[in-house]
Amino acid sequence: MKKDSVKVGLIGFGTIGKGVAKLFLNSGTIINSKSGIPVELKKICDLDITTDRGIKIPAGVLTTDVNDILNDPEIDIVIELMGGYKPALDFVLRALNSGKNVVTANKALLSKYWDEISAAAAKNGVQVMAEASVGGGIPILRGMDKGLAANRIEKIMAILNGTCNYILTKMTFEKMSFDAALKEAQAKGFAEADPTLDIEGFDTMHKITILSTMAFGGRVREQDIPVEGIKKIDYTDIEYAGEFGYVMKLLAVAEREGGLASVRVHPALVNKKHLLASVNNEFNAIYLKGDAVGETLFYGRGAGEMPTASAVLSDVIYISRDISNGMKRAAKEIKTGNFVKMQKSGEVVSKYYLRFTVVDKIGVLASIAGVLGKNNIGIESVIQKVQKQHEQVPVVIMTYSARESDMKKSLKKIDAMKAVKEKTVVYRVVDL
Ligand code: HSE
């Protein structure tokens, strides 16, 4: 049945919710004309509706009772911006089971409960759209799903956390401390309510779970993804990386070869000439390789009020167009159990940066090189810093491509040597 207007309910009136409300108030004409139907923000629900957020919400719109949205048969689209698992999952499932479409920015929820959510949407013939959940304002999900539909996606390398990228940029270019940079990112509204999700890499993991599941057309699960964050990064390594021609980035990588995929999150040294190396501050970028299109790069603001609101509203418009055309489109379901086959992590091949702390004695470097050589790891370049009056010196080695299992075996041997004084620092390296 064709409707003459679309009614929207928003749950969660925090930073992004405020941006969404602002867009509704300031860009109503554009939203309506692009949707082909009047779109009304009928209700906004939050536990706190008294704080002055600097925008004038029309009378009767604000509520603290979520049932005013979930039980309202007039509401066609529920925007979920509360974040977290509880009670967000319950609200999303209730909305879908009442035949409402859902737009969400909740990457943690989708990453963990993809099966339940997509099954409920498919069963009820409604859509779940989550453009804002990955890459903030960058239209990567739609771009990949629609614009690159003809491709087999072979590789994704992405910077997906604005907070981490902001911190690393400030550490690299302004020598700012980790804590000061994190404080700034929090003040700018990029960080999660619990910033450990950002800095320990879990926010990036949530996003690459969603992205790789869509890219590979099968479920990639959180437990398939090794995660390493940026908390332990030492400025020394950022500096040495710079000398070798690299910058430190937190990367999400998803690649597949011969039917086996590898999906992972870790800091990496990215060659300064690679496009991803110039992605700074809160910007995100997704470098994606398809078999037909070749290399592509999606770039934009990955966090913050208005960029994320932009993605939320574009989903609302997209669904409103269908409603305006009288179409009912069901979410695509990736069947539970259709898991992507994962490569064993030890088989993953990459170049490495290694920083050893060793006693400054003849033969030490030769012994390290010997262990690496025995494990099929070739050395590309070496820097040894002379530190007068110090017995210990840093030796930095860049290797050629090596298997992770070979690297682990070598480091176990090397770190046990008498001449090696600290645990070796290891990062993967991304070249052109
Ligand atoms: N905390 C996230 C980030 C927000 O810093 O990227 C956007 O998902």
Coordinates of C-alpha atoms and ligand atoms in Angstrom, one line a residue:
M1 CA 0.0 0.0 0.0
K2 CA 1.3 3.4 -0.9
K3 CA 1.7 5.8 2.0
D4 CA 1.6 9.6 1.9
S5 CA 4.3 10.2 4.5
V6 CA 7.1 8.4 6.3
K7 CA 7.3 8.6 10.1
V8 CA 10.6 8.1 11.9
G9 CA 11.4 7.3 15.6
L10 CA 14.9 8.0 16.9
I11 CA 16.2 6.1 20.0
G12 CA 19.3 7.7 21.5
F13 CA 19.8 11.5 21.7
G14 CA 23.5 11.6 22.2
T15 CA 26.1 13.2 19.8
I16 CA 24.9 11.4 16.7
G17 CA 21.3 11.7 17.6
K18 CA 21.7 15.4 17.9
G19 CA 23.2 15.5 14.5
V20 CA 20.4 13.5 13.0
A21 CA 17.8 15.8 14.7
K22 CA 19.7 18.9 13.3
L23 CA 19.6 17.5 9.8
F24 CA 15.9 16.8 10.1
L25 CA 15.3 20.4 11.2
N26 CA 17.7 22.1 8.8
S27 CA 17.5 19.9 5.7
G28 CA 13.9 18.8 5.7
T29 CA 13.2 20.1 2.1
I30 CA 16.2 18.1 0.7
I31 CA 15.2 15.0 2.7
N32 CA 11.6 15.2 1.5
S33 CA 12.5 15.9 -2.1
K34 CA 15.2 13.2 -2.3
S35 CA 12.8 10.7 -0.6
G36 CA 9.9 11.6 -2.9
I37 CA 7.7 11.7 0.1
P38 CA 7.4 13.8 3.3
V39 CA 9.6 12.3 6.1
E40 CA 8.8 13.3 9.6
L41 CA 10.9 12.8 12.8
K42 CA 7.9 11.9 14.9
K43 CA 9.6 10.9 18.2
I44 CA 13.0 11.1 19.9
C45 CA 13.5 8.8 22.9
D46 CA 16.3 9.2 25.5
L47 CA 16.5 8.8 29.2
D48 CA 17.7 12.4 29.4
I49 CA 15.4 14.8 27.6
T50 CA 16.1 17.8 29.7
T51 CA 19.7 18.7 28.9
D52 CA 19.9 21.7 26.5
R53 CA 21.5 20.3 23.3
G54 CA 21.3 23.7 21.6
I55 CA 18.5 22.7 19.2
K56 CA 14.8 23.4 19.4
I57 CA 12.8 20.2 19.2
P58 CA 9.1 20.7 18.5
A59 CA 6.7 20.1 21.4
G60 CA 5.6 16.5 21.8
V61 CA 8.5 14.9 20.0
L62 CA 10.8 14.1 23.0
T63 CA 9.9 11.1 25.2
T64 CA 11.6 8.9 27.8
D65 CA 9.3 5.9 26.9
V66 CA 10.6 3.8 24.1
N67 CA 7.2 2.2 23.7
D68 CA 6.0 5.6 22.2
I69 CA 8.2 4.5 19.3
L70 CA 8.1 0.7 19.2
N71 CA 4.3 0.5 19.8
D72 CA 3.4 3.3 17.4
P73 CA 1.9 1.7 14.3
E74 CA 2.5 4.9 12.3
I75 CA 6.3 4.7 12.7
D76 CA 7.9 3.1 9.6
I77 CA 11.6 3.6 10.4
V78 CA 13.3 3.3 13.8
I79 CA 16.8 4.8 14.1
E80 CA 18.8 3.1 16.8
L81 CA 21.7 5.3 18.1
M82 CA 21.9 4.2 21.7
G83 CA 24.9 1.9 21.1
G84 CA 25.9 -1.2 23.2
Y85 CA 24.1 -4.5 23.4
K86 CA 21.5 -4.0 26.0
P87 CA 18.8 -3.0 25.6
A88 CA 19.6 -2.0 22.0
L89 CA 19.2 -5.6 20.7
D90 CA 15.8 -6.0 22.3
F91 CA 14.7 -2.7 20.8
V92 CA 16.0 -3.5 17.3
L93 CA 14.3 -7.0 17.3
R94 CA 11.1 -5.5 18.6
A95 CA 11.1 -2.9 15.9
L96 CA 11.8 -5.5 13.2
N97 CA 9.2 -7.9 14.5
S98 CA 6.6 -5.1 14.4
G99 CA 7.3 -4.6 10.7
K100 CA 9.4 -1.5 11.1
N101 CA 12.6 -0.8 9.2
V102 CA 15.7 -0.2 11.2
V103 CA 18.6 2.2 10.6
T104 CA 21.5 1.8 13.1
A105 CA 25.0 3.0 13.7
N106 CA 25.6 0.3 16.2
K107 CA 28.6 -1.7 14.9
A108 CA 29.1 -3.6 18.1
L109 CA 25.5 -4.9 18.0
L110 CA 25.6 -5.8 14.3
S111 CA 29.0 -7.4 14.5
K112 CA 27.9 -9.7 17.3
Y113 CA 24.2 -10.3 16.5
W114 CA 24.2 -10.2 12.7
D115 CA 22.5 -13.6 12.4
E116 CA 19.6 -12.7 14.7
I117 CA 19.1 -9.3 13.3
S118 CA 19.3 -10.2 9.6
A119 CA 17.0 -13.2 10.2
A120 CA 14.4 -11.1 11.9
A121 CA 14.5 -8.5 9.1
A122 CA 14.2 -11.1 6.4
K123 CA 11.3 -12.8 8.2
N124 CA 9.4 -9.6 8.6
G125 CA 10.2 -8.3 5.1
V126 CA 11.9 -5.1 6.3
Q127 CA 15.3 -3.6 6.0
V128 CA 18.2 -3.0 8.3
M129 CA 20.6 -0.4 7.1
A130 CA 23.8 0.5 8.8
E131 CA 25.8 2.8 6.6
A132 CA 26.9 4.8 9.7
S133 CA 28.2 1.7 11.4
V134 CA 31.4 1.5 9.2
G135 CA 33.5 4.5 8.2
G136 CA 31.2 7.2 9.6
G137 CA 30.1 9.4 6.7
I138 CA 31.8 7.3 4.0
P139 CA 29.2 5.4 1.9
I140 CA 31.3 2.2 1.9
L141 CA 28.6 -0.4 2.6
R142 CA 26.3 0.9 -0.2
G143 CA 29.3 1.6 -2.4
M144 CA 30.6 -1.9 -2.1
D145 CA 27.2 -3.7 -2.1
K146 CA 25.7 -1.7 -5.0
G147 CA 28.4 0.1 -6.9
L148 CA 30.8 -2.8 -6.8
A149 CA 28.2 -5.6 -7.0
A150 CA 29.8 -7.0 -10.2
N151 CA 33.1 -7.7 -8.3
R152 CA 34.6 -10.5 -6.3
I153 CA 36.2 -8.5 -3.4
E154 CA 39.7 -9.8 -3.0
K155 CA 41.2 -7.4 -0.5
I156 CA 40.2 -4.7 1.9
M157 CA 42.8 -2.6 3.9
A158 CA 41.2 0.1 6.0
I159 CA 41.6 2.7 8.6
L160 CA 38.3 2.5 10.5
N161 CA 38.7 4.1 13.8
G162 CA 38.8 7.9 13.9
T163 CA 40.0 8.0 17.5
C164 CA 43.0 5.8 16.9
N165 CA 43.9 7.6 13.7
Y166 CA 43.6 10.9 15.5
I167 CA 45.9 9.7 18.3
L168 CA 48.5 8.3 15.9
T169 CA 48.4 11.4 13.8
K170 CA 49.0 13.7 16.8
M171 CA 51.8 11.5 18.1
T172 CA 53.5 11.4 14.7
F173 CA 53.3 15.0 13.7
E174 CA 53.0 16.9 16.9
K175 CA 54.8 14.5 19.3
M176 CA 51.7 14.7 21.5
S177 CA 51.4 12.1 24.2
F178 CA 49.0 9.3 23.8
D179 CA 46.8 10.4 26.7
A180 CA 46.6 14.1 25.6
A181 CA 45.6 13.0 22.0
L182 CA 42.9 10.6 23.4
K183 CA 41.5 13.4 25.5
E184 CA 41.2 15.6 22.4
A185 CA 39.5 12.9 20.5
Q186 CA 37.0 12.4 23.3
A187 CA 36.3 16.1 23.5
K188 CA 35.6 16.2 19.7
G189 CA 33.1 13.4 20.1
F190 CA 35.0 10.7 18.1
A191 CA 35.6 8.2 20.9
E192 CA 33.2 5.6 22.1
A193 CA 31.6 6.0 25.5
D194 CA 34.2 3.4 26.6
P195 CA 37.3 4.5 24.7
T196 CA 39.1 1.2 25.4
L197 CA 36.9 -0.2 22.6
D198 CA 38.7 2.3 20.3
I199 CA 42.3 2.0 21.5
E200 CA 42.3 -1.8 22.0
G201 CA 41.1 -2.3 18.4
F202 CA 37.6 -3.7 19.2
D203 CA 35.7 -0.9 17.5
T204 CA 37.8 -1.5 14.3
M205 CA 37.1 -5.3 14.7
H206 CA 33.3 -4.7 14.9
K207 CA 33.5 -2.7 11.6
I208 CA 35.7 -5.1 9.7
T209 CA 33.4 -8.0 10.8
I210 CA 30.5 -6.2 9.1
L211 CA 32.5 -5.1 6.1
S212 CA 34.1 -8.5 5.5
T213 CA 30.8 -10.4 6.0
M214 CA 29.3 -8.2 3.3
A215 CA 32.4 -8.4 1.1
F216 CA 32.7 -12.2 1.2
G217 CA 29.0 -12.9 1.2
G218 CA 29.4 -15.2 4.2
R219 CA 29.6 -14.7 7.9
V220 CA 32.9 -13.7 9.4
R221 CA 32.7 -14.0 13.1
E222 CA 34.3 -11.9 15.8
Q223 CA 36.2 -15.0 17.1
D224 CA 37.8 -15.4 13.6
I225 CA 39.6 -12.0 13.9
P226 CA 42.8 -11.5 15.8
V227 CA 42.8 -8.0 17.3
E228 CA 45.7 -5.8 18.5
G229 CA 45.2 -2.2 19.4
I230 CA 47.4 0.9 19.7
K231 CA 47.9 1.1 23.4
K232 CA 51.4 -0.3 23.4
I233 CA 52.8 1.8 20.6
D234 CA 56.0 3.5 21.6
Y235 CA 57.0 6.8 20.0
T236 CA 60.4 5.3 19.3
D237 CA 58.8 3.0 16.7
I238 CA 56.9 5.8 15.1
E239 CA 60.2 7.6 14.7
Y240 CA 62.1 4.7 13.3
A241 CA 59.2 3.9 11.0
G242 CA 59.5 7.5 9.7
E243 CA 63.3 7.0 9.0
F244 CA 62.5 3.9 6.9
G245 CA 59.8 5.8 5.0
Y246 CA 56.7 4.5 6.8
V247 CA 53.9 5.8 9.1
M248 CA 52.1 3.9 11.8
K249 CA 48.4 3.2 11.3
L250 CA 45.9 0.9 12.9
L251 CA 44.7 -1.3 10.0
A252 CA 41.8 -3.6 9.5
V253 CA 42.7 -6.2 6.8
A254 CA 40.4 -8.7 5.1
E255 CA 41.8 -10.7 2.2
R256 CA 41.1 -14.0 0.5
E257 CA 43.0 -16.3 -1.7
G258 CA 42.2 -19.8 -2.9
G259 CA 38.9 -19.9 -0.9
L260 CA 40.5 -19.0 2.4
A261 CA 40.1 -15.6 4.1
S262 CA 42.2 -13.8 6.6
V263 CA 40.6 -10.9 8.6
R264 CA 42.6 -9.1 11.2
V265 CA 43.2 -5.9 13.1
H266 CA 46.6 -4.6 14.0
P267 CA 48.9 -1.6 13.9
A268 CA 51.1 -1.6 10.8
L269 CA 53.8 0.5 9.2
V270 CA 52.4 1.8 5.9
N271 CA 54.7 3.0 3.2
K272 CA 54.5 6.8 3.0
K273 CA 53.7 6.5 -0.8
H274 CA 50.6 4.3 -0.2
L275 CA 47.4 6.3 -0.3
L276 CA 46.4 5.1 3.2
A277 CA 49.5 6.7 4.6
S278 CA 48.1 10.2 4.0
V279 CA 44.8 9.5 5.8
N280 CA 45.2 11.6 9.0
N281 CA 43.3 12.8 12.1
E282 CA 39.7 11.4 12.4
F283 CA 39.5 10.6 8.7
N284 CA 38.9 7.0 7.7
A285 CA 39.7 5.3 4.4
I286 CA 38.9 1.9 2.9
Y287 CA 41.2 0.6 0.2
L288 CA 39.4 -2.1 -1.6
K289 CA 40.4 -4.4 -4.5
G290 CA 37.8 -6.0 -6.7
D291 CA 38.6 -8.5 -9.5
A292 CA 37.0 -6.3 -12.2
V293 CA 37.4 -2.8 -10.9
G294 CA 40.9 -3.2 -9.5
E295 CA 41.9 -0.7 -6.8
T296 CA 39.5 1.8 -5.2
L297 CA 39.8 4.1 -2.3
F298 CA 36.9 5.4 -0.2
Y299 CA 37.9 8.4 2.0
G300 CA 36.1 10.7 4.4
R301 CA 35.3 11.5 8.0
G302 CA 34.9 8.3 10.0
A303 CA 33.6 9.8 13.2
G304 CA 31.8 12.8 14.6
E305 CA 28.3 14.2 14.8
M306 CA 27.5 15.4 11.3
P307 CA 29.4 13.0 9.2
T308 CA 27.8 10.1 11.0
A309 CA 24.4 11.8 10.9
S310 CA 24.9 12.1 7.1
A311 CA 25.1 8.4 6.8
V312 CA 22.1 7.8 9.1
L313 CA 19.9 10.2 7.1
S314 CA 21.0 8.7 3.8
D315 CA 19.8 5.3 5.0
V316 CA 16.5 6.9 6.0
I317 CA 16.1 8.5 2.6
Y318 CA 17.0 5.3 0.9
I319 CA 14.2 3.4 2.8
S320 CA 11.8 6.3 2.4
R321 CA 12.2 6.1 -1.4
D322 CA 11.1 2.5 -1.3
I323 CA 8.1 3.4 0.9
S324 CA 7.3 6.2 -1.5
N325 CA 7.3 3.8 -4.4
G326 CA 5.1 1.3 -2.5
M327 CA 7.9 -1.2 -2.5
K328 CA 8.6 -3.6 0.4
R329 CA 12.2 -4.7 0.3
A330 CA 13.5 -7.3 2.7
A331 CA 17.0 -7.3 4.1
K332 CA 19.4 -9.7 2.4
E333 CA 20.0 -12.6 4.8
I334 CA 23.3 -14.3 5.1
K335 CA 22.2 -17.7 6.3
T336 CA 23.4 -18.7 9.8
G337 CA 26.1 -21.3 9.4
N338 CA 27.3 -19.9 6.1
F339 CA 30.7 -19.1 7.5
V340 CA 33.7 -17.9 5.5
K341 CA 36.5 -20.4 5.7
M342 CA 39.5 -18.8 7.4
Q343 CA 43.2 -19.3 6.8
K344 CA 45.3 -20.4 9.7
S345 CA 46.8 -17.2 11.2
G346 CA 50.3 -18.7 11.1
E347 CA 50.0 -18.9 7.3
V348 CA 49.5 -15.2 6.8
V349 CA 52.4 -13.6 4.9
S350 CA 53.7 -10.1 5.4
K351 CA 56.8 -8.0 5.7
Y352 CA 57.9 -7.2 9.2
Y353 CA 59.5 -4.4 11.2
L354 CA 61.5 -5.7 14.1
R355 CA 63.2 -3.7 16.9
F356 CA 65.6 -5.6 19.0
T357 CA 67.2 -4.3 22.2
V358 CA 70.6 -5.9 22.3
V359 CA 74.0 -5.6 24.0
D360 CA 76.5 -3.8 21.7
K361 CA 78.8 -6.7 21.0
I362 CA 80.4 -8.2 17.9
G363 CA 78.4 -11.1 16.5
V364 CA 75.0 -10.3 18.0
L365 CA 73.5 -9.0 14.8
A366 CA 75.0 -12.0 12.9
S367 CA 73.3 -14.4 15.4
I368 CA 69.9 -12.7 15.0
A369 CA 70.3 -12.7 11.2
G370 CA 71.2 -16.4 11.4
V371 CA 68.0 -17.3 13.3
L372 CA 65.9 -15.3 10.8
G373 CA 67.6 -17.0 7.9
K374 CA 67.1 -20.5 9.2
N375 CA 63.4 -19.7 9.4
N376 CA 63.2 -18.5 5.8
I377 CA 63.1 -14.8 6.7
G378 CA 65.2 -12.5 4.6
I379 CA 66.5 -9.1 5.7
E380 CA 65.7 -6.1 3.6
S381 CA 67.4 -3.4 5.6
V382 CA 68.9 -2.7 9.0
I383 CA 69.5 0.4 11.2
Q384 CA 71.6 0.3 14.3
K385 CA 71.6 3.3 16.5
V386 CA 74.8 4.1 18.3
Q387 CA 74.1 5.1 21.8
K388 CA 77.2 6.3 23.5
Q389 CA 77.6 5.3 27.2
H390 CA 74.8 2.7 26.8
E391 CA 75.4 -1.0 26.8
Q392 CA 72.2 -1.7 25.1
V393 CA 71.4 -0.6 21.6
P394 CA 68.3 -0.7 19.4
V395 CA 68.7 -2.6 16.2
V396 CA 65.9 -2.2 13.7
I397 CA 65.4 -4.7 10.9
M398 CA 62.9 -4.6 8.0
T399 CA 62.3 -8.1 6.6
Y400 CA 61.1 -9.4 3.3
S401 CA 57.7 -11.2 3.2
A402 CA 57.6 -13.9 5.8
R403 CA 55.0 -16.4 7.2
E404 CA 53.7 -15.5 10.6
S405 CA 54.5 -18.9 12.0
D406 CA 58.2 -18.5 10.9
M407 CA 58.3 -15.1 12.5
K408 CA 56.9 -16.4 15.8
K409 CA 59.4 -19.3 15.8
S410 CA 62.3 -17.0 15.2
L411 CA 61.3 -14.5 17.8
K412 CA 61.0 -17.2 20.4
K413 CA 64.6 -18.2 19.8
I414 CA 65.9 -14.6 19.5
D415 CA 64.2 -13.3 22.7
A416 CA 65.7 -16.2 24.6
M417 CA 69.3 -15.1 23.6
K418 CA 71.5 -13.7 26.4
A419 CA 72.4 -10.7 24.2
V420 CA 68.8 -9.7 23.7
K421 CA 67.7 -7.6 26.6
E422 CA 64.0 -6.8 26.0
K423 CA 61.1 -8.5 24.2
T424 CA 61.4 -7.7 20.5
V425 CA 58.9 -5.1 19.2
V426 CA 57.2 -6.4 16.0
Y427 CA 54.9 -4.7 13.5
R428 CA 53.7 -5.8 10.1
V429 CA 54.6 -3.6 7.1
V430 CA 52.4 -2.6 4.2
D431 CA 54.2 -1.6 1.0
L432 CA 52.8 -0.4 -2.3
Ligands
HSE1 N1 34.6 5.7 18.1 C1 34.5 5.6 16.7 C2 35.7 6.1 16.0 C3 33.3 6.4 16.3 O1 36.6 6.7 16.7 O2 35.9 5.9 14.9 C4 32.8 6.1 14.9 O3 32.4 4.7 14.7

